[in-house]
């Protein structure tokens, strides 16, 4: 009976994600999520945001801590958020869309986290791909949005490409003109 209730709650949460503007949502098996040290290395050696945001390395849990954390969950919901870019949009459009996407996905994930909590899934926790975009400049002494800020999936060692592709989504490196942006988040539910 308990597993049946959890399945019903997961369906309610996926329906809510879609109603809030997600382009897709799907239940994932948390033990199947791939993690690795390489994701943080890419953050440290290749990302201009390293050390400038409390939701990114070196302030986030490393992949070993993330593996331990994930081991406490069986189910999660991957949420895809998509935004179309106008034909011929330049770099300014991308920057604006990136900000809107990041915070739009976060709003959906926080709503789902709250709803999961109210469905008695009190351990629910949301993470999203990409850096935190709540503030123009992060206060590295103390987060000014502690109830909203969530660590980046990749900063914690989660392979976001594998997470998406292993669960039926198509995520690949963009090599040509950008027509559509996709970002992913994960709601852990137990």
mmCIF file of C-alpha atoms in Angstrom:
data_model
loop_
_atom_site.group_PDB
_atom_site.id
_atom_site.type_symbol
_atom_site.label_atom_id
_atom_site.label_comp_id
_atom_site.label_asym_id
_atom_site.label_seq_id
_atom_site.Cartn_x
_atom_site.Cartn_y
_atom_site.Cartn_z
ATOM 1 C CA UNK A 1 0.000 0.000 0.000
ATOM 2 C CA UNK A 2 2.840 2.415 0.860
ATOM 3 C CA UNK A 3 4.548 1.868 -2.513
ATOM 4 C CA UNK A 4 1.221 2.419 -4.291
ATOM 5 C CA UNK A 5 0.767 5.732 -2.467
ATOM 6 C CA UNK A 6 4.307 6.767 -3.429
ATOM 7 C CA UNK A 7 3.579 5.957 -7.088
ATOM 8 C CA UNK A 8 0.402 8.070 -6.914
ATOM 9 C CA UNK A 9 2.353 10.936 -5.347
ATOM 10 C CA UNK A 10 5.030 10.715 -8.033
ATOM 11 C CA UNK A 11 2.341 10.947 -10.713
ATOM 12 C CA UNK A 12 0.773 13.967 -8.989
ATOM 13 C CA UNK A 13 4.165 15.651 -8.877
ATOM 14 C CA UNK A 14 4.872 14.959 -12.563
ATOM 15 C CA UNK A 15 1.443 16.344 -13.486
ATOM 16 C CA UNK A 16 2.166 19.431 -11.387
ATOM 17 C CA UNK A 17 5.548 19.910 -13.093
ATOM 18 C CA UNK A 18 3.861 19.938 -16.489
ATOM 19 C CA UNK A 19 1.139 22.299 -15.251
ATOM 20 C CA UNK A 20 3.850 24.673 -13.973
ATOM 21 C CA UNK A 21 5.554 24.830 -17.380
ATOM 22 C CA UNK A 22 7.969 21.904 -17.533
ATOM 23 C CA UNK A 23 8.254 20.402 -21.011
ATOM 24 C CA UNK A 24 8.539 16.874 -19.576
ATOM 25 C CA UNK A 25 8.850 14.972 -16.316
ATOM 26 C CA UNK A 26 9.652 11.344 -15.654
ATOM 27 C CA UNK A 27 10.243 9.083 -12.653
ATOM 28 C CA UNK A 28 13.871 7.991 -12.304
ATOM 29 C CA UNK A 29 15.546 5.238 -10.342
ATOM 30 C CA UNK A 30 17.969 7.113 -8.111
ATOM 31 C CA UNK A 31 20.382 4.173 -7.646
ATOM 32 C CA UNK A 32 20.944 4.282 -11.437
ATOM 33 C CA UNK A 33 22.115 7.922 -11.423
ATOM 34 C CA UNK A 34 25.738 8.218 -12.520
ATOM 35 C CA UNK A 35 28.200 10.373 -10.604
ATOM 36 C CA UNK A 36 31.871 11.078 -11.106
ATOM 37 C CA UNK A 37 34.791 13.231 -10.075
ATOM 38 C CA UNK A 38 35.186 14.481 -13.648
ATOM 39 C CA UNK A 39 32.096 16.721 -13.365
ATOM 40 C CA UNK A 40 33.703 18.823 -10.639
ATOM 41 C CA UNK A 41 36.994 18.893 -12.533
ATOM 42 C CA UNK A 42 35.080 20.406 -15.482
ATOM 43 C CA UNK A 43 33.686 22.990 -13.052
ATOM 44 C CA UNK A 44 37.102 23.837 -11.617
ATOM 45 C CA UNK A 45 38.991 23.758 -14.901
ATOM 46 C CA UNK A 46 36.701 25.139 -17.542
ATOM 47 C CA UNK A 47 33.881 27.076 -15.912
ATOM 48 C CA UNK A 48 34.193 30.805 -15.219
ATOM 49 C CA UNK A 49 31.803 30.459 -12.253
ATOM 50 C CA UNK A 50 34.096 28.256 -10.158
ATOM 51 C CA UNK A 51 34.411 29.716 -6.665
ATOM 52 C CA UNK A 52 32.025 32.576 -7.373
ATOM 53 C CA UNK A 53 28.764 30.955 -6.303
ATOM 54 C CA UNK A 54 27.760 29.046 -3.143
ATOM 55 C CA UNK A 55 25.833 26.511 -5.262
ATOM 56 C CA UNK A 56 28.960 25.613 -7.235
ATOM 57 C CA UNK A 57 32.344 24.138 -6.268
ATOM 58 C CA UNK A 58 34.240 24.392 -4.054
ATOM 59 C CA UNK A 59 31.225 25.099 -1.824
ATOM 60 C CA UNK A 60 29.126 22.092 -2.874
ATOM 61 C CA UNK A 61 29.401 18.457 -1.774
ATOM 62 C CA UNK A 62 31.870 16.377 -3.778
ATOM 63 C CA UNK A 63 30.733 13.322 -5.695
ATOM 64 C CA UNK A 64 31.487 10.896 -2.833
ATOM 65 C CA UNK A 65 29.212 12.890 -0.503
ATOM 66 C CA UNK A 66 26.636 13.061 -3.286
ATOM 67 C CA UNK A 67 26.771 9.283 -3.765
ATOM 68 C CA UNK A 68 26.132 8.828 -0.042
ATOM 69 C CA UNK A 69 23.282 11.348 -0.179
ATOM 70 C CA UNK A 70 21.704 9.705 -3.237
ATOM 71 C CA UNK A 71 21.917 6.277 -1.566
ATOM 72 C CA UNK A 72 19.180 7.420 0.805
ATOM 73 C CA UNK A 73 16.670 7.658 -2.066
ATOM 74 C CA UNK A 74 15.067 5.180 -4.430
ATOM 75 C CA UNK A 75 12.947 7.494 -6.595
ATOM 76 C CA UNK A 76 13.221 10.880 -8.134
ATOM 77 C CA UNK A 77 11.670 12.911 -10.902
ATOM 78 C CA UNK A 78 13.734 14.369 -13.711
ATOM 79 C CA UNK A 79 12.220 17.610 -14.969
ATOM 80 C CA UNK A 80 13.004 19.030 -18.408
ATOM 81 C CA UNK A 81 12.450 22.737 -19.058
ATOM 82 C CA UNK A 82 12.640 23.949 -22.650
ATOM 83 C CA UNK A 83 12.749 27.390 -24.212
ATOM 84 C CA UNK A 84 12.695 28.262 -27.899
ATOM 85 C CA UNK A 85 14.968 31.042 -29.095
ATOM 86 C CA UNK A 86 13.855 33.382 -31.886
ATOM 87 C CA UNK A 87 15.409 32.747 -35.308
ATOM 88 C CA UNK A 88 18.682 34.641 -35.638
ATOM 89 C CA UNK A 89 18.885 35.434 -31.931
ATOM 90 C CA UNK A 90 22.301 36.676 -30.863
ATOM 91 C CA UNK A 91 24.347 36.160 -27.697
ATOM 92 C CA UNK A 92 22.263 38.693 -25.752
ATOM 93 C CA UNK A 93 19.139 36.615 -26.318
ATOM 94 C CA UNK A 94 20.964 33.530 -25.062
ATOM 95 C CA UNK A 95 22.091 35.290 -21.851
ATOM 96 C CA UNK A 96 18.576 36.543 -21.145
ATOM 97 C CA UNK A 97 17.015 33.159 -21.919
ATOM 98 C CA UNK A 98 19.583 31.368 -19.745
ATOM 99 C CA UNK A 99 18.651 33.501 -16.732
ATOM 100 C CA UNK A 100 14.932 33.034 -17.358
ATOM 101 C CA UNK A 101 15.348 29.279 -17.854
ATOM 102 C CA UNK A 102 17.465 28.753 -14.774
ATOM 103 C CA UNK A 103 15.089 30.586 -12.466
ATOM 104 C CA UNK A 104 12.000 29.177 -14.231
ATOM 105 C CA UNK A 105 13.184 25.624 -13.659
ATOM 106 C CA UNK A 106 14.130 26.432 -10.068
ATOM 107 C CA UNK A 107 10.626 27.795 -9.429
ATOM 108 C CA UNK A 108 9.105 24.546 -10.727
ATOM 109 C CA UNK A 109 11.492 22.407 -8.675
ATOM 110 C CA UNK A 110 10.879 24.362 -5.469
ATOM 111 C CA UNK A 111 7.118 24.088 -6.007
ATOM 112 C CA UNK A 112 7.461 20.342 -6.499
ATOM 113 C CA UNK A 113 9.711 20.016 -3.461
ATOM 114 C CA UNK A 114 7.106 21.782 -1.330
ATOM 115 C CA UNK A 115 4.236 19.718 -2.753
ATOM 116 C CA UNK A 116 6.176 16.488 -2.174
ATOM 117 C CA UNK A 117 6.791 17.570 1.420
ATOM 118 C CA UNK A 118 3.067 18.258 1.893
ATOM 119 C CA UNK A 119 2.321 14.781 0.485
ATOM 120 C CA UNK A 120 4.344 13.484 3.470
ATOM 121 C CA UNK A 121 7.508 12.937 1.443
ATOM 122 C CA UNK A 122 9.345 15.049 3.989
ATOM 123 C CA UNK A 123 12.825 14.183 2.672
ATOM 124 C CA UNK A 124 12.151 15.639 -0.770
ATOM 125 C CA UNK A 125 15.005 17.704 -2.162
ATOM 126 C CA UNK A 126 15.537 19.489 -5.476
ATOM 127 C CA UNK A 127 18.713 20.062 -7.493
ATOM 128 C CA UNK A 128 19.101 21.648 -10.898
ATOM 129 C CA UNK A 129 21.682 21.819 -13.626
ATOM 130 C CA UNK A 130 23.691 24.999 -13.975
ATOM 131 C CA UNK A 131 24.759 27.657 -11.566
ATOM 132 C CA UNK A 132 22.434 29.493 -9.227
ATOM 133 C CA UNK A 133 21.032 32.625 -10.864
ATOM 134 C CA UNK A 134 19.014 34.061 -7.960
ATOM 135 C CA UNK A 135 21.421 36.960 -7.379
ATOM 136 C CA UNK A 136 23.480 39.047 -9.772
ATOM 137 C CA UNK A 137 26.489 38.465 -7.522
ATOM 138 C CA UNK A 138 26.628 35.742 -4.902
ATOM 139 C CA UNK A 139 27.305 36.767 -1.305
ATOM 140 C CA UNK A 140 29.986 34.180 -0.549
ATOM 141 C CA UNK A 141 29.829 34.941 3.185
ATOM 142 C CA UNK A 142 26.176 33.925 3.601
ATOM 143 C CA UNK A 143 23.451 33.026 1.105
ATOM 144 C CA UNK A 144 20.727 35.667 0.951
ATOM 145 C CA UNK A 145 18.249 33.128 -0.521
ATOM 146 C CA UNK A 146 18.812 30.056 1.676
ATOM 147 C CA UNK A 147 15.287 28.698 1.221
ATOM 148 C CA UNK A 148 15.565 28.857 -2.585
ATOM 149 C CA UNK A 149 19.204 28.193 -3.458
ATOM 150 C CA UNK A 150 19.970 24.616 -4.500
ATOM 151 C CA UNK A 151 23.269 23.062 -5.532
ATOM 152 C CA UNK A 152 24.031 22.406 -9.144
ATOM 153 C CA UNK A 153 23.670 18.766 -10.236
ATOM 154 C CA UNK A 154 27.036 18.740 -11.975
ATOM 155 C CA UNK A 155 28.750 20.620 -9.146
ATOM 156 C CA UNK A 156 27.774 17.750 -6.848
ATOM 157 C CA UNK A 157 29.211 15.192 -9.247
ATOM 158 C CA UNK A 158 26.060 14.133 -11.099
ATOM 159 C CA UNK A 159 26.511 13.379 -14.799
ATOM 160 C CA UNK A 160 23.627 15.451 -16.189
ATOM 161 C CA UNK A 161 24.070 14.175 -19.757
ATOM 162 C CA UNK A 162 23.796 10.574 -18.531
ATOM 163 C CA UNK A 163 20.876 11.464 -16.243
ATOM 164 C CA UNK A 164 18.936 12.878 -19.178
ATOM 165 C CA UNK A 165 19.943 10.320 -21.799
ATOM 166 C CA UNK A 166 19.521 7.299 -19.492
ATOM 167 C CA UNK A 167 15.944 8.393 -18.840
ATOM 168 C CA UNK A 168 14.741 8.849 -22.404
ATOM 169 C CA UNK A 169 15.671 12.473 -23.021
ATOM 170 C CA UNK A 170 18.074 13.553 -25.729
ATOM 171 C CA UNK A 171 20.858 15.741 -24.417
ATOM 172 C CA UNK A 172 23.876 16.454 -26.542
ATOM 173 C CA UNK A 173 26.516 19.102 -27.036
ATOM 174 C CA UNK A 174 25.188 21.975 -29.138
ATOM 175 C CA UNK A 175 27.525 22.644 -32.049
ATOM 176 C CA UNK A 176 25.457 24.798 -34.370
ATOM 177 C CA UNK A 177 23.044 27.694 -34.123
ATOM 178 C CA UNK A 178 21.013 27.542 -30.918
ATOM 179 C CA UNK A 179 17.300 27.290 -31.631
ATOM 180 C CA UNK A 180 16.164 25.656 -28.420
ATOM 181 C CA UNK A 181 17.538 25.533 -24.892
ATOM 182 C CA UNK A 182 16.896 22.676 -22.467
ATOM 183 C CA UNK A 183 17.789 22.452 -18.815
ATOM 184 C CA UNK A 184 17.225 19.622 -16.370
ATOM 185 C CA UNK A 185 16.450 19.340 -12.707
ATOM 186 C CA UNK A 186 15.954 16.486 -10.288
ATOM 187 C CA UNK A 187 13.510 16.156 -7.447
ATOM 188 C CA UNK A 188 14.484 13.434 -5.004
ATOM 189 C CA UNK A 189 11.412 11.892 -3.415
ATOM 190 C CA UNK A 190 11.122 9.247 -0.763
#
